[in-house]
mmCIF file of C-alpha atoms and ligand atoms in Angstrom:
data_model
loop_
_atom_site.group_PDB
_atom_site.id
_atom_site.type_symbol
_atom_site.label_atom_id
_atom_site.label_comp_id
_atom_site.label_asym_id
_atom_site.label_seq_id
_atom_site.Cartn_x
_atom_site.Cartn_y
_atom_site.Cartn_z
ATOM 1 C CA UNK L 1 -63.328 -5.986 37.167
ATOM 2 C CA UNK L 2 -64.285 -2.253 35.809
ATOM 3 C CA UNK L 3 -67.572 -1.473 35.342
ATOM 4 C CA UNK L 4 -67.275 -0.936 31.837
ATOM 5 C CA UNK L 5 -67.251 -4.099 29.719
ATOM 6 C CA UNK L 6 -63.528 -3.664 28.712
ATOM 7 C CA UNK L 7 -62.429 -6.454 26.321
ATOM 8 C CA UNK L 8 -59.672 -8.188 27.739
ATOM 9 C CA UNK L 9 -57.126 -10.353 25.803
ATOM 10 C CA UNK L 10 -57.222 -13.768 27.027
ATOM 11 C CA UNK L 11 -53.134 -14.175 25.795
ATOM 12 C CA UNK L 12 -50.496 -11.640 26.431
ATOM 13 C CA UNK L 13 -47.371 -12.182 24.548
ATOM 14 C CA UNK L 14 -44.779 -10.077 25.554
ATOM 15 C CA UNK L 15 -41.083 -9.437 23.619
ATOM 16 C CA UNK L 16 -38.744 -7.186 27.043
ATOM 17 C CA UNK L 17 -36.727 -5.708 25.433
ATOM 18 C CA UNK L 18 -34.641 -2.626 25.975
ATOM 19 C CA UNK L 19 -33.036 -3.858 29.497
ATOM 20 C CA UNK L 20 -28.952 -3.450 28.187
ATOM 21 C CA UNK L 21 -29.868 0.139 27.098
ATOM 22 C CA UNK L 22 -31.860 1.138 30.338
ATOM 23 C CA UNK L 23 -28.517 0.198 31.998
ATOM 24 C CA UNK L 24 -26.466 1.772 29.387
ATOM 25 C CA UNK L 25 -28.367 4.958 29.949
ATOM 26 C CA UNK L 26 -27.213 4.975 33.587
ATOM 27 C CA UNK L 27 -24.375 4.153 33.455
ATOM 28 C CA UNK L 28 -24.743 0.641 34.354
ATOM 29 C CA UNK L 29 -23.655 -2.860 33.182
ATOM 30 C CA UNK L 30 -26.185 -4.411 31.134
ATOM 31 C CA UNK L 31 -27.059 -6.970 33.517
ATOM 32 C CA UNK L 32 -28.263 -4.027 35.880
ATOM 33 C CA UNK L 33 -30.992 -3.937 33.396
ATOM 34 C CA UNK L 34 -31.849 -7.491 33.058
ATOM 35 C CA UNK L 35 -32.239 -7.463 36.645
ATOM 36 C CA UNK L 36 -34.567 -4.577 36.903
ATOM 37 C CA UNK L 37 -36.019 -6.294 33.894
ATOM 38 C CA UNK L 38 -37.487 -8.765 36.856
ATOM 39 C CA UNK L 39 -39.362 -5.862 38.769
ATOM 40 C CA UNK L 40 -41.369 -5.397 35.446
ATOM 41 C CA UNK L 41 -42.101 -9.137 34.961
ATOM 42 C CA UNK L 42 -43.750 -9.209 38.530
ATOM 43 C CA UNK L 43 -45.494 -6.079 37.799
ATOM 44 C CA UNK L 44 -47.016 -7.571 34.429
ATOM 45 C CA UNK L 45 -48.018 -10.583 35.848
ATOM 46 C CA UNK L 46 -50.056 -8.659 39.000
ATOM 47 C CA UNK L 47 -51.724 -7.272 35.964
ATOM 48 C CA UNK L 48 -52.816 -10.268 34.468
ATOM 49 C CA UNK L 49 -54.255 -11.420 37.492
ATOM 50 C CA UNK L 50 -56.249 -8.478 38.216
ATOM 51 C CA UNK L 51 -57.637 -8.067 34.803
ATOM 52 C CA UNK L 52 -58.113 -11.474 34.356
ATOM 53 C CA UNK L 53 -55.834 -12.485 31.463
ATOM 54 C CA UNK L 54 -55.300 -16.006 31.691
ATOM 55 C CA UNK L 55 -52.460 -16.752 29.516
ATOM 56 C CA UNK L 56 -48.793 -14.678 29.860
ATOM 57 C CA UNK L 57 -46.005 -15.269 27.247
ATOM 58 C CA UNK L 58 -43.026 -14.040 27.748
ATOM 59 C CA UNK L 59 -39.751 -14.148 25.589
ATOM 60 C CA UNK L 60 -36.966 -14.447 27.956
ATOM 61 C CA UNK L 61 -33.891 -16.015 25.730
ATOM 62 C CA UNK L 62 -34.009 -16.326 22.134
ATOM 63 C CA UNK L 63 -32.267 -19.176 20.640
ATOM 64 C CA UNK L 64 -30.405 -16.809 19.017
ATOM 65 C CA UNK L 65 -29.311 -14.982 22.331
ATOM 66 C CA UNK L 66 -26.612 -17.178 22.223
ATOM 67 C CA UNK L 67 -24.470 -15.269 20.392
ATOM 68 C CA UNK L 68 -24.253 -12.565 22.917
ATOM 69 C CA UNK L 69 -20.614 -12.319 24.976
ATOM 70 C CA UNK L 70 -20.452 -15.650 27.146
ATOM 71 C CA UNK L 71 -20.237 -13.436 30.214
ATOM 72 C CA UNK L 72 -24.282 -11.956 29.566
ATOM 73 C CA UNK L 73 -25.395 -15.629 28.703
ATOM 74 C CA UNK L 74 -24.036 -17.042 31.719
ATOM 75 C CA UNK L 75 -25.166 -14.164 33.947
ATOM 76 C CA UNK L 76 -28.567 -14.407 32.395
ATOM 77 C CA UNK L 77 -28.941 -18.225 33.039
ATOM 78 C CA UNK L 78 -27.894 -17.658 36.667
ATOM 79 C CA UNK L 79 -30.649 -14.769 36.811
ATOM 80 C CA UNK L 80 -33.275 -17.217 35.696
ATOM 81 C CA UNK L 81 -31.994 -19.994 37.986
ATOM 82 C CA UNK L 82 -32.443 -17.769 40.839
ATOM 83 C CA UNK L 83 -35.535 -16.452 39.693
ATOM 84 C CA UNK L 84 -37.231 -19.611 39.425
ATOM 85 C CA UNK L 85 -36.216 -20.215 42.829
ATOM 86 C CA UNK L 86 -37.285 -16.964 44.692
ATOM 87 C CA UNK L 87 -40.499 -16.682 42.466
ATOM 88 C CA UNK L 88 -41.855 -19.665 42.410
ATOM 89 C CA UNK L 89 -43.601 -20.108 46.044
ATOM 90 C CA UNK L 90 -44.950 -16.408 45.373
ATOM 91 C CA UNK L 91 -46.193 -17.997 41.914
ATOM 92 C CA UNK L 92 -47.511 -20.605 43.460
ATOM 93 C CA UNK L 93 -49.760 -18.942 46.247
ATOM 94 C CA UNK L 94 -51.264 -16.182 43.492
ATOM 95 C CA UNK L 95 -52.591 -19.739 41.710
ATOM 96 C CA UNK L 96 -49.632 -19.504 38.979
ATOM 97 C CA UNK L 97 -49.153 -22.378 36.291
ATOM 98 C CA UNK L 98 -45.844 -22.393 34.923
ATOM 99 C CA UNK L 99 -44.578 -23.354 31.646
ATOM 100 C CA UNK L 100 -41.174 -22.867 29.883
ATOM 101 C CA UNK L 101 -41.002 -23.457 26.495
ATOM 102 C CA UNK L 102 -37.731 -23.761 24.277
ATOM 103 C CA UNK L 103 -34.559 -26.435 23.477
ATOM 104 C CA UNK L 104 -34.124 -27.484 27.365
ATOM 105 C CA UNK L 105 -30.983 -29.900 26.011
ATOM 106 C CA UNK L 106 -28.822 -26.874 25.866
ATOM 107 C CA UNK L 107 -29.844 -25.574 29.506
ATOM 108 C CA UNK L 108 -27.452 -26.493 32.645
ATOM 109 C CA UNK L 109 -28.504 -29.784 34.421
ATOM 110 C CA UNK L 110 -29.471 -28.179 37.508
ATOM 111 C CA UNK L 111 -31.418 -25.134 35.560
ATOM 112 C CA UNK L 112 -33.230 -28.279 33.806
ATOM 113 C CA UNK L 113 -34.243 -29.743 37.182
ATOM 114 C CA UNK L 114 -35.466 -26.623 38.771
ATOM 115 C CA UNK L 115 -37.626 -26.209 35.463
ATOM 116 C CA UNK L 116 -39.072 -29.714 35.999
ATOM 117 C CA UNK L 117 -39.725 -28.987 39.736
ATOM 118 C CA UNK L 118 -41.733 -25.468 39.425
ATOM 119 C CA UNK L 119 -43.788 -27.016 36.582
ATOM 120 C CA UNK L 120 -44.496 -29.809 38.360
ATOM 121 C CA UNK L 121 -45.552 -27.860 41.559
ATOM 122 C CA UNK L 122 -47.703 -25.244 39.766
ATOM 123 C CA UNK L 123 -49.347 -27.599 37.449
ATOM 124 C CA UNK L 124 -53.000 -27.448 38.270
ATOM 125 C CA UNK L 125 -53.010 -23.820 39.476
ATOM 126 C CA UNK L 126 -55.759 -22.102 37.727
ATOM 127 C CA UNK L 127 -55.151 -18.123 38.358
ATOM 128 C CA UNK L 128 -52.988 -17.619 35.363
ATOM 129 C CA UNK L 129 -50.693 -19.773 33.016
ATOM 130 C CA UNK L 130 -47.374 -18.175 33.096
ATOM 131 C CA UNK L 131 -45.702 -19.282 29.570
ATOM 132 C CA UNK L 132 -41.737 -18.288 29.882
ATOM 133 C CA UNK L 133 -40.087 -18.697 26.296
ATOM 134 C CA UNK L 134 -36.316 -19.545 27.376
ATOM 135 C CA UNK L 135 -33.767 -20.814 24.210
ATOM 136 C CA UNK L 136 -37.041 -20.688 21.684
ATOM 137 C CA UNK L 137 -37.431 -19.249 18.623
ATOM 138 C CA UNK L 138 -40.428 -19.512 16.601
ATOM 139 C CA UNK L 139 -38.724 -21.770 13.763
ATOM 140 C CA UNK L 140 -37.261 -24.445 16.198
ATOM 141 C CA UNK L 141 -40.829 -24.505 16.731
ATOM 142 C CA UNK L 142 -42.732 -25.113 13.635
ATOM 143 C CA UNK L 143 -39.303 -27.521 13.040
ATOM 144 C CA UNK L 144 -40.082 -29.660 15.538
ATOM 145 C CA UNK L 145 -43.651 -29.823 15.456
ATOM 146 C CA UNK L 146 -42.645 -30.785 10.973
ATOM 147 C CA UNK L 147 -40.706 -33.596 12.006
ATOM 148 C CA UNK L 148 -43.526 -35.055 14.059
ATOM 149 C CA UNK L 149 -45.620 -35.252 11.427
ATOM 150 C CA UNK L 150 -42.828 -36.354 9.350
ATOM 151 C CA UNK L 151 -42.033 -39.428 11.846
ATOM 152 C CA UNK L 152 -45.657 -40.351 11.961
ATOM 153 C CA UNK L 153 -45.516 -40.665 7.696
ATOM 154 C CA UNK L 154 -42.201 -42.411 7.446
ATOM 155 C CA UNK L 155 -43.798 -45.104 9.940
ATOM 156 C CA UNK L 156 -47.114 -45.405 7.855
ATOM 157 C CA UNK L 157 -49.150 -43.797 10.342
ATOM 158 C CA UNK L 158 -50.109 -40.468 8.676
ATOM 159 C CA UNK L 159 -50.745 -39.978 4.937
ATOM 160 C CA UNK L 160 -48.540 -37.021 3.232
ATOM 161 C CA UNK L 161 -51.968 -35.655 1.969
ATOM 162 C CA UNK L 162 -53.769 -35.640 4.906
ATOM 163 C CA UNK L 163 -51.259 -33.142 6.942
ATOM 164 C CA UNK L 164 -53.322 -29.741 7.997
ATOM 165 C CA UNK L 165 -52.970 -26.422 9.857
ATOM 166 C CA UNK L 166 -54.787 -28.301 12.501
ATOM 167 C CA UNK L 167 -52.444 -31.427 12.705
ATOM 168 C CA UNK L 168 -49.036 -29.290 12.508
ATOM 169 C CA UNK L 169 -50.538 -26.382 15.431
ATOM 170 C CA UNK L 170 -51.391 -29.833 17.847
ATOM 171 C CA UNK L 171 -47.794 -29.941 17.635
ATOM 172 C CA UNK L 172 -46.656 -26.741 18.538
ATOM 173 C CA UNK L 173 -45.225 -25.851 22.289
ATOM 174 C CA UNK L 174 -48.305 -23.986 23.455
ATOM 175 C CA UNK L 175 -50.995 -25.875 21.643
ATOM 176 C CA UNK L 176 -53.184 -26.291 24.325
ATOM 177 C CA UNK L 177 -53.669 -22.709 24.797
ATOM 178 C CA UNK L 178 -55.660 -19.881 23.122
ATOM 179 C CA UNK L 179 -53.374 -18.459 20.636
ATOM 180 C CA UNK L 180 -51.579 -14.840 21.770
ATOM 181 C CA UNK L 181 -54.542 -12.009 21.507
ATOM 182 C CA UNK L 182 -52.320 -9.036 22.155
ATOM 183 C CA UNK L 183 -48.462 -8.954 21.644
ATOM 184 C CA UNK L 184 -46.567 -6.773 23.214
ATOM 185 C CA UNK L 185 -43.173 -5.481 22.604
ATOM 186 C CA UNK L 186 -40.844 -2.990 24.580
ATOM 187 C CA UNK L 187 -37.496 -1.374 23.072
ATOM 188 C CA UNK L 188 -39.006 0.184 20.556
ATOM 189 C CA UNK L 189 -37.848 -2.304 18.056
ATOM 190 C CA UNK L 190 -40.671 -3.151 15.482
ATOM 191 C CA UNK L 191 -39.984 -6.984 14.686
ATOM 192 C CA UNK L 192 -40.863 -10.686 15.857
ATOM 193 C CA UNK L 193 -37.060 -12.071 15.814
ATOM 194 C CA UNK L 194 -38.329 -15.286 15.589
ATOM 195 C CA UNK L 195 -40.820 -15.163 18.817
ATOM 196 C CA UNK L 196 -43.949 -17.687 18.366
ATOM 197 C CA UNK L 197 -44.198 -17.002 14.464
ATOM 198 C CA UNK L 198 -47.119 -19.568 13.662
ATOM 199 C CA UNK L 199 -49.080 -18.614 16.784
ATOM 200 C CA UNK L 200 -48.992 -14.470 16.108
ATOM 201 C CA UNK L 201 -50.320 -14.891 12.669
ATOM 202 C CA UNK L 202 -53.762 -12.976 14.042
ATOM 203 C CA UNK L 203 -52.302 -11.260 17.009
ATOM 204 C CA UNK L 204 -52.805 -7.456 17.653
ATOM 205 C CA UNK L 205 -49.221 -5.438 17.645
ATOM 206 C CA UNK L 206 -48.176 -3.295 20.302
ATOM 207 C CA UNK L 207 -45.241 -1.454 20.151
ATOM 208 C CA UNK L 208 -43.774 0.861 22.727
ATOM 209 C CA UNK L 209 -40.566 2.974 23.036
ATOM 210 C CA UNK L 210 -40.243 2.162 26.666
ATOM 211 C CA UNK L 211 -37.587 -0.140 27.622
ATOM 212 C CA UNK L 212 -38.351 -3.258 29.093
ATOM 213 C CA UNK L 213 -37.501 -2.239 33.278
ATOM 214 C CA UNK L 214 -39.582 1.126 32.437
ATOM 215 C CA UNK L 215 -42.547 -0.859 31.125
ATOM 216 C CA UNK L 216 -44.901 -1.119 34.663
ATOM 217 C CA UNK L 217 -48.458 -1.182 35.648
ATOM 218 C CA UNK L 218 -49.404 2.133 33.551
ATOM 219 C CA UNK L 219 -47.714 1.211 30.457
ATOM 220 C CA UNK L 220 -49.394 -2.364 30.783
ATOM 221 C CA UNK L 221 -52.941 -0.863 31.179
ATOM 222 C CA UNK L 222 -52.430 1.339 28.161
ATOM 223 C CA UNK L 223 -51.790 -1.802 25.971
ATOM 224 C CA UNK L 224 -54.586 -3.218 27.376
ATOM 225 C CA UNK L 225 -56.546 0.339 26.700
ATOM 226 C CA UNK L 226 -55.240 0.211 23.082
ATOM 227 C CA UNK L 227 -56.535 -3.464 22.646
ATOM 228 C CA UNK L 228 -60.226 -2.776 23.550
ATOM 229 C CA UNK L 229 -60.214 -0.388 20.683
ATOM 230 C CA UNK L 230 -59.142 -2.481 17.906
ATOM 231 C CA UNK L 231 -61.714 -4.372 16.161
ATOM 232 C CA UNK L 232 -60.495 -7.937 14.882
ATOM 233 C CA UNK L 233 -61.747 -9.076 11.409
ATOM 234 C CA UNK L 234 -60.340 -11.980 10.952
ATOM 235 C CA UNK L 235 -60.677 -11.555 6.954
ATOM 236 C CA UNK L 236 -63.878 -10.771 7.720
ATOM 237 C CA UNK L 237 -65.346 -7.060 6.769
ATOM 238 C CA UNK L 238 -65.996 -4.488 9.345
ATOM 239 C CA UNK L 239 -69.509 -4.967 8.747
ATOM 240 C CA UNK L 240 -69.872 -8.285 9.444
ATOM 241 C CA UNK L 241 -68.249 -7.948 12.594
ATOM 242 C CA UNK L 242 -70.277 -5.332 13.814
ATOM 243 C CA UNK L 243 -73.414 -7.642 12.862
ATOM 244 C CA UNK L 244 -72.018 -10.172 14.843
ATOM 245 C CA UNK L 245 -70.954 -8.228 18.276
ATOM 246 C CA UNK L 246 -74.743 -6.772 17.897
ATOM 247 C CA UNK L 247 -76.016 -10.637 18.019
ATOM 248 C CA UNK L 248 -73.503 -11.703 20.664
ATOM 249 C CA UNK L 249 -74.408 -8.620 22.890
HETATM 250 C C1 IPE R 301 -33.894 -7.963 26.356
HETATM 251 O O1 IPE R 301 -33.097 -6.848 26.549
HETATM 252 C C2 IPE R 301 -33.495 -9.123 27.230
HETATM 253 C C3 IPE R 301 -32.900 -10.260 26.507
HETATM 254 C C4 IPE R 301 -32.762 -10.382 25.226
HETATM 255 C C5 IPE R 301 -32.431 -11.357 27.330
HETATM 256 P P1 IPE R 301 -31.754 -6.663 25.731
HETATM 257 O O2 IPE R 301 -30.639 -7.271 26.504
HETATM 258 O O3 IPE R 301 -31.909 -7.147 24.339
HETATM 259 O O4 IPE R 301 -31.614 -5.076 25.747
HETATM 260 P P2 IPE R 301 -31.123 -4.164 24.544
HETATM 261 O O5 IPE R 301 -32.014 -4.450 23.379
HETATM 262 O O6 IPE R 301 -29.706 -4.509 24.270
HETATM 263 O O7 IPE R 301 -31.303 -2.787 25.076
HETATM 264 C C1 IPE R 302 -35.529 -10.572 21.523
HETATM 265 O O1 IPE R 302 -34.691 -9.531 21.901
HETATM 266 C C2 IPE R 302 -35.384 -11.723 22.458
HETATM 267 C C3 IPE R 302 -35.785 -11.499 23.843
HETATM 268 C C4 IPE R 302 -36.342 -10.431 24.338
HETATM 269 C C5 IPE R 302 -35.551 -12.605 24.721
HETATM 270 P P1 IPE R 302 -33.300 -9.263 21.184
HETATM 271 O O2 IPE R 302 -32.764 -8.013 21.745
HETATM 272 O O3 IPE R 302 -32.442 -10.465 21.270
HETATM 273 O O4 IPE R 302 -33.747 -9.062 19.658
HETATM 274 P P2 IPE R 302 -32.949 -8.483 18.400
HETATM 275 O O5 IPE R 302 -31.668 -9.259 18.291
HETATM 276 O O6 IPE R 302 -32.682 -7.042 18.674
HETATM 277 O O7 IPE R 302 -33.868 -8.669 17.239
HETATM 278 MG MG1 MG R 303 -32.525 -6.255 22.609
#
């Protein structure tokens, strides 16, 4: 898109956080912020469709966000419910593919089936995939994807010494897509609380005072500015990868 050859990340991850202090700050109940939380999420993913990142993760309930006061859990899932179904035609049209990732058991009936329906509607869009993380937590994850493997050994079909990184990853929630190239998180908290720990174990770190409803179009660019700067090694020296772009370009 700009004339400069800007490296884009192919896979945003994104940690909004900051929304119950935004509406603290005003004066507001914390679910003003969660709500004005949303105006961010459409501005991100605008972003990612004009830059041309094709994968957008973002953490919208921890499986530990259960703890918080019923009421915010229960006005939370009725924010997402009618999210889903106000978004999702806009979605859609802009060539959207939705996922939601997390323990769906523990999600309302009718929250379940509205999940079903937008991922079955938006499954061959191509624009962007749009990855929402709702009741995950990176350790359900890499759980889950443990007792797979575990299943396939007790039944004879998979040999205890033949399990690798490759084998336990195909069993991960987003293992058909690139892992996450930039992470992002808001709030100015500097942890992963249990967001997609296997997949971040090369990701770049963004961190950013601004509170999730503040973070917009500028702020997004910026982390995107910050990310064409950094130079990933991979274990490799600094050296090497310089030999390499030189090849490559
Ligand atoms: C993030 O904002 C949204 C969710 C966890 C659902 P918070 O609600 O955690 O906002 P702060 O961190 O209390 O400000
Ligand atoms: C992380 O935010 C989870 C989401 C943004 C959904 P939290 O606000 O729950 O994280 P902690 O508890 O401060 O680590
Ligand atoms: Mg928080």
């Amino acid at each position: 898109m700009s004339e400069s050859a800007r490296k884009i990340p192919r896979h945003v991850a994104i940690i909004m956080d900051g929304n119950g202090r935004w509406a603290r700050r005003r004066g507001l109940p914390r679910f003003a912020g969660h709500k004005s939380g949303l105006e961010s999420v459409r501005a991100v993913v605008r972003c990612c469709l004009k830059e041309g990142v094709e994968v957008l993760t973002l953490f919208a309930f921890s499986s530990e966000n259960w703890r918080r006061p019923a009421e915010e859990v229960g006005l939370l899932m009725n924010l997402f419910m009618t999210a889903l179904d106000y978004e999702v035609a806009k979605l859609h049209k802009n060539g959207v593919r939705l996922r939601i990732i997390g323990e769906r058991s523990a999600f309302a009936p009718e929250l379940v089936a509205r999940i079903e329906a937008s991922e079955r509607l938006t499954a061959n869009n191509g624009a962007l995939t749009l990855v929402i993380a709702a009741n995950y937590g990176g350790r359900w994850d890499i759980t889950r994807a443990a007792r797979v493997l575990a299943e396939r050994v007790a039944a004879g079909t998979l040999a205890a010494a033949d399990i690798n990184e490759a084998m336990l990853r195909a069993e991960l929630s987003i293992a058909d897509l690139p892992e996450p190239d930039l992470f992002i998180r808001t709030g100015g908290e500097q942890r992963i609380s249990n967001f997609l720990l296997w997949q971040l174990a090369y990701t770049e770190m963004h961190f950013t005072p601004l509170l999730w409803p503040e973070f917009r179009d500028e702020a997004f660019n910026g982390a995107l500015e910050s990310y064409g700067q950094r130079q990933r090694r991979f274990g490799r020296t600094g050296e090497q990868v310089e030999q390499e772009e030189k090849k490559g370009g």
